[in-house]
């Protein structure tokens, strides 16, 4: 009788593990793998009802995935009050070539039928390539989804804010081993 209860308790504790608990003060990836680090943030006049997602894929295998950020509940805090609504992502990946493929923004619209204010959804083709090497952590930059009237995606470098977050929230002791390889700044319009 105690075994199912013990398993349920263990599962609950595992679900509560934070990034700081997982990393244990170091950005050293598991053996034979590497880390890709980037921020997915958004700007909306109604952040509590807005979110973003980003798809990625391997170029040499069928590996793929998607990450999500809720502008109302996720915040990246940097030093000196620098912050952004969104999430700092850490992907654990085998060595190889990858790309961030598509970003999506989801935000309220006042243009819904009968004033019900539906949800606007926009997609943005990114095609941002990156490489992962075993034993290394690479910082790719920021993907900022600008929502509302003139939606765009802004690609840039926010490593000062993001490194402060890794140090203060993820409790990473040293960041000098992280490879800085941010994407070239650019503005991308919706598809």
mmCIF file of C-alpha atoms in Angstrom:
data_model
loop_
_atom_site.group_PDB
_atom_site.id
_atom_site.type_symbol
_atom_site.label_atom_id
_atom_site.label_comp_id
_atom_site.label_asym_id
_atom_site.label_seq_id
_atom_site.Cartn_x
_atom_site.Cartn_y
_atom_site.Cartn_z
ATOM 1 C CA UNK A 1 0.000 0.000 0.000
ATOM 2 C CA UNK A 2 2.856 2.387 0.714
ATOM 3 C CA UNK A 3 4.482 1.815 -2.694
ATOM 4 C CA UNK A 4 1.799 3.616 -4.801
ATOM 5 C CA UNK A 5 1.766 6.499 -2.308
ATOM 6 C CA UNK A 6 5.559 6.717 -2.371
ATOM 7 C CA UNK A 7 5.571 6.696 -6.192
ATOM 8 C CA UNK A 8 2.920 9.431 -6.311
ATOM 9 C CA UNK A 9 4.915 11.558 -3.844
ATOM 10 C CA UNK A 10 8.119 11.067 -5.844
ATOM 11 C CA UNK A 11 6.331 12.067 -9.066
ATOM 12 C CA UNK A 12 4.999 15.224 -7.437
ATOM 13 C CA UNK A 13 8.434 16.198 -6.152
ATOM 14 C CA UNK A 14 10.000 15.587 -9.569
ATOM 15 C CA UNK A 15 7.393 17.864 -11.156
ATOM 16 C CA UNK A 16 8.408 20.657 -8.748
ATOM 17 C CA UNK A 17 12.095 20.537 -9.693
ATOM 18 C CA UNK A 18 13.361 23.948 -10.746
ATOM 19 C CA UNK A 19 16.002 24.752 -13.364
ATOM 20 C CA UNK A 20 18.390 25.620 -10.501
ATOM 21 C CA UNK A 21 17.841 22.129 -9.044
ATOM 22 C CA UNK A 22 18.423 20.518 -12.433
ATOM 23 C CA UNK A 23 21.618 22.432 -13.248
ATOM 24 C CA UNK A 24 23.197 22.267 -9.770
ATOM 25 C CA UNK A 25 25.172 25.474 -10.380
ATOM 26 C CA UNK A 26 26.740 24.418 -13.686
ATOM 27 C CA UNK A 27 25.998 24.695 -17.393
ATOM 28 C CA UNK A 28 27.869 21.475 -18.132
ATOM 29 C CA UNK A 29 25.591 19.361 -20.368
ATOM 30 C CA UNK A 30 25.063 15.635 -19.821
ATOM 31 C CA UNK A 31 27.725 13.397 -21.399
ATOM 32 C CA UNK A 32 27.521 13.366 -25.197
ATOM 33 C CA UNK A 33 25.047 16.285 -25.386
ATOM 34 C CA UNK A 34 25.067 20.075 -25.550
ATOM 35 C CA UNK A 35 22.843 22.983 -24.523
ATOM 36 C CA UNK A 36 21.127 25.586 -26.705
ATOM 37 C CA UNK A 37 20.064 28.667 -24.716
ATOM 38 C CA UNK A 38 17.801 31.445 -26.005
ATOM 39 C CA UNK A 39 15.030 33.700 -24.772
ATOM 40 C CA UNK A 40 11.505 33.687 -26.186
ATOM 41 C CA UNK A 41 9.820 36.933 -25.207
ATOM 42 C CA UNK A 42 6.832 38.955 -26.311
ATOM 43 C CA UNK A 43 5.411 42.424 -26.187
ATOM 44 C CA UNK A 44 1.654 42.930 -26.088
ATOM 45 C CA UNK A 45 -0.756 45.536 -24.770
ATOM 46 C CA UNK A 46 -2.495 42.653 -22.951
ATOM 47 C CA UNK A 47 0.331 40.440 -21.640
ATOM 48 C CA UNK A 48 -1.954 38.504 -19.282
ATOM 49 C CA UNK A 49 -3.798 37.117 -22.304
ATOM 50 C CA UNK A 50 -0.856 36.732 -24.714
ATOM 51 C CA UNK A 51 1.667 33.982 -25.388
ATOM 52 C CA UNK A 52 4.277 32.867 -27.894
ATOM 53 C CA UNK A 53 5.745 29.606 -29.087
ATOM 54 C CA UNK A 54 8.724 28.627 -31.173
ATOM 55 C CA UNK A 55 9.381 25.466 -33.203
ATOM 56 C CA UNK A 56 12.847 23.993 -33.748
ATOM 57 C CA UNK A 57 14.132 21.005 -35.693
ATOM 58 C CA UNK A 58 17.300 19.047 -36.365
ATOM 59 C CA UNK A 59 18.652 19.317 -39.902
ATOM 60 C CA UNK A 60 20.229 15.845 -39.914
ATOM 61 C CA UNK A 61 17.610 13.808 -38.028
ATOM 62 C CA UNK A 62 13.864 13.787 -37.324
ATOM 63 C CA UNK A 63 14.346 15.430 -33.904
ATOM 64 C CA UNK A 64 12.063 18.454 -33.395
ATOM 65 C CA UNK A 65 10.142 20.296 -30.722
ATOM 66 C CA UNK A 66 8.363 23.435 -29.603
ATOM 67 C CA UNK A 67 8.773 25.724 -26.597
ATOM 68 C CA UNK A 68 6.164 28.047 -25.092
ATOM 69 C CA UNK A 69 6.156 31.295 -23.119
ATOM 70 C CA UNK A 70 3.177 32.934 -21.440
ATOM 71 C CA UNK A 71 3.594 36.703 -21.269
ATOM 72 C CA UNK A 72 1.390 36.899 -18.176
ATOM 73 C CA UNK A 73 3.228 34.324 -16.061
ATOM 74 C CA UNK A 74 6.803 34.070 -17.421
ATOM 75 C CA UNK A 75 9.326 36.862 -16.814
ATOM 76 C CA UNK A 76 13.077 37.064 -17.374
ATOM 77 C CA UNK A 77 14.667 39.280 -14.707
ATOM 78 C CA UNK A 78 18.084 40.757 -15.422
ATOM 79 C CA UNK A 79 20.229 43.077 -13.346
ATOM 80 C CA UNK A 80 19.285 46.703 -12.634
ATOM 81 C CA UNK A 81 15.594 46.217 -13.389
ATOM 82 C CA UNK A 82 16.065 44.935 -16.948
ATOM 83 C CA UNK A 83 13.283 42.466 -17.588
ATOM 84 C CA UNK A 84 11.191 40.956 -20.366
ATOM 85 C CA UNK A 85 7.898 39.112 -20.439
ATOM 86 C CA UNK A 86 8.803 35.642 -21.630
ATOM 87 C CA UNK A 87 10.996 32.692 -20.858
ATOM 88 C CA UNK A 88 14.670 31.755 -21.026
ATOM 89 C CA UNK A 89 14.873 28.364 -22.732
ATOM 90 C CA UNK A 90 17.494 25.637 -22.323
ATOM 91 C CA UNK A 91 17.365 22.746 -24.791
ATOM 92 C CA UNK A 92 19.451 19.624 -24.157
ATOM 93 C CA UNK A 93 20.367 18.262 -27.592
ATOM 94 C CA UNK A 94 22.716 15.727 -29.186
ATOM 95 C CA UNK A 95 25.525 17.202 -31.305
ATOM 96 C CA UNK A 96 24.408 18.305 -34.756
ATOM 97 C CA UNK A 97 22.911 21.008 -36.917
ATOM 98 C CA UNK A 98 19.564 22.576 -35.998
ATOM 99 C CA UNK A 99 17.377 25.548 -36.762
ATOM 100 C CA UNK A 100 14.703 27.620 -35.093
ATOM 101 C CA UNK A 101 11.992 27.261 -37.724
ATOM 102 C CA UNK A 102 8.822 29.189 -36.841
ATOM 103 C CA UNK A 103 7.676 31.595 -34.136
ATOM 104 C CA UNK A 104 4.008 32.090 -33.255
ATOM 105 C CA UNK A 105 2.269 34.892 -31.411
ATOM 106 C CA UNK A 106 -1.166 34.557 -29.761
ATOM 107 C CA UNK A 107 -2.906 37.680 -28.445
ATOM 108 C CA UNK A 108 -6.419 39.093 -27.920
ATOM 109 C CA UNK A 109 -8.222 40.779 -30.764
ATOM 110 C CA UNK A 110 -10.964 43.350 -30.556
ATOM 111 C CA UNK A 111 -11.984 42.424 -34.081
ATOM 112 C CA UNK A 112 -13.934 39.306 -33.108
ATOM 113 C CA UNK A 113 -17.497 38.770 -34.223
ATOM 114 C CA UNK A 114 -20.075 40.528 -32.038
ATOM 115 C CA UNK A 115 -17.274 42.133 -30.014
ATOM 116 C CA UNK A 116 -16.319 38.781 -28.446
ATOM 117 C CA UNK A 117 -12.649 39.655 -28.967
ATOM 118 C CA UNK A 118 -11.206 36.461 -30.452
ATOM 119 C CA UNK A 119 -7.540 35.545 -30.528
ATOM 120 C CA UNK A 120 -5.080 36.786 -33.157
ATOM 121 C CA UNK A 121 -2.535 34.177 -34.263
ATOM 122 C CA UNK A 122 0.445 35.032 -36.450
ATOM 123 C CA UNK A 123 3.304 32.832 -37.614
ATOM 124 C CA UNK A 124 6.789 33.996 -38.567
ATOM 125 C CA UNK A 125 9.208 31.898 -40.662
ATOM 126 C CA UNK A 126 12.597 32.105 -38.937
ATOM 127 C CA UNK A 127 14.977 29.543 -40.436
ATOM 128 C CA UNK A 128 17.745 30.460 -37.958
ATOM 129 C CA UNK A 129 20.490 27.772 -38.066
ATOM 130 C CA UNK A 130 22.714 26.792 -35.141
ATOM 131 C CA UNK A 131 25.070 23.968 -34.203
ATOM 132 C CA UNK A 132 25.440 21.973 -31.017
ATOM 133 C CA UNK A 133 28.698 20.396 -29.872
ATOM 134 C CA UNK A 134 28.983 17.773 -27.139
ATOM 135 C CA UNK A 135 29.923 19.253 -23.778
ATOM 136 C CA UNK A 136 29.221 22.871 -24.779
ATOM 137 C CA UNK A 137 26.487 25.392 -23.996
ATOM 138 C CA UNK A 138 25.750 27.931 -26.729
ATOM 139 C CA UNK A 139 23.793 31.162 -26.279
ATOM 140 C CA UNK A 140 21.725 31.980 -29.398
ATOM 141 C CA UNK A 141 20.096 35.280 -28.430
ATOM 142 C CA UNK A 142 16.541 36.555 -28.152
ATOM 143 C CA UNK A 143 13.429 35.956 -30.246
ATOM 144 C CA UNK A 144 10.984 38.787 -29.444
ATOM 145 C CA UNK A 145 7.433 38.494 -30.769
ATOM 146 C CA UNK A 146 5.964 41.984 -31.137
ATOM 147 C CA UNK A 147 2.182 41.607 -31.043
ATOM 148 C CA UNK A 148 -0.807 43.916 -31.506
ATOM 149 C CA UNK A 149 -1.052 46.314 -34.473
ATOM 150 C CA UNK A 150 2.140 45.720 -36.502
ATOM 151 C CA UNK A 151 3.268 42.208 -35.557
ATOM 152 C CA UNK A 152 6.889 41.311 -36.206
ATOM 153 C CA UNK A 153 9.621 39.148 -34.719
ATOM 154 C CA UNK A 154 12.810 40.886 -33.646
ATOM 155 C CA UNK A 155 15.964 38.762 -33.450
ATOM 156 C CA UNK A 156 18.713 40.137 -31.224
ATOM 157 C CA UNK A 157 21.277 39.676 -28.496
ATOM 158 C CA UNK A 158 20.083 39.959 -24.888
ATOM 159 C CA UNK A 159 22.934 38.074 -23.237
ATOM 160 C CA UNK A 160 23.516 40.652 -20.476
ATOM 161 C CA UNK A 161 19.926 40.277 -19.222
ATOM 162 C CA UNK A 162 19.810 36.522 -19.873
ATOM 163 C CA UNK A 163 23.185 35.830 -18.215
ATOM 164 C CA UNK A 164 22.051 37.782 -15.133
ATOM 165 C CA UNK A 165 18.927 35.588 -15.047
ATOM 166 C CA UNK A 166 21.032 32.396 -15.336
ATOM 167 C CA UNK A 167 23.218 33.578 -12.486
ATOM 168 C CA UNK A 168 20.468 34.875 -10.194
ATOM 169 C CA UNK A 169 17.574 32.483 -10.885
ATOM 170 C CA UNK A 170 19.177 29.349 -12.324
ATOM 171 C CA UNK A 171 21.999 29.786 -9.742
ATOM 172 C CA UNK A 172 24.742 29.065 -12.308
ATOM 173 C CA UNK A 173 28.096 29.836 -10.690
ATOM 174 C CA UNK A 174 30.163 30.555 -13.793
ATOM 175 C CA UNK A 175 29.070 31.610 -17.254
ATOM 176 C CA UNK A 176 32.485 31.997 -18.899
ATOM 177 C CA UNK A 177 32.140 28.583 -20.575
ATOM 178 C CA UNK A 178 28.985 29.577 -22.485
ATOM 179 C CA UNK A 179 29.710 30.102 -26.188
ATOM 180 C CA UNK A 180 28.260 33.439 -27.327
ATOM 181 C CA UNK A 181 26.798 32.896 -30.807
ATOM 182 C CA UNK A 182 23.741 35.157 -31.075
ATOM 183 C CA UNK A 183 21.854 35.286 -34.337
ATOM 184 C CA UNK A 184 22.356 38.318 -36.565
ATOM 185 C CA UNK A 185 19.818 41.023 -35.642
ATOM 186 C CA UNK A 186 16.875 41.187 -38.006
ATOM 187 C CA UNK A 187 13.173 41.955 -38.211
ATOM 188 C CA UNK A 188 10.809 39.293 -39.586
ATOM 189 C CA UNK A 189 7.282 39.997 -40.796
ATOM 190 C CA UNK A 190 4.390 37.509 -40.477
ATOM 191 C CA UNK A 191 3.836 34.848 -43.112
#
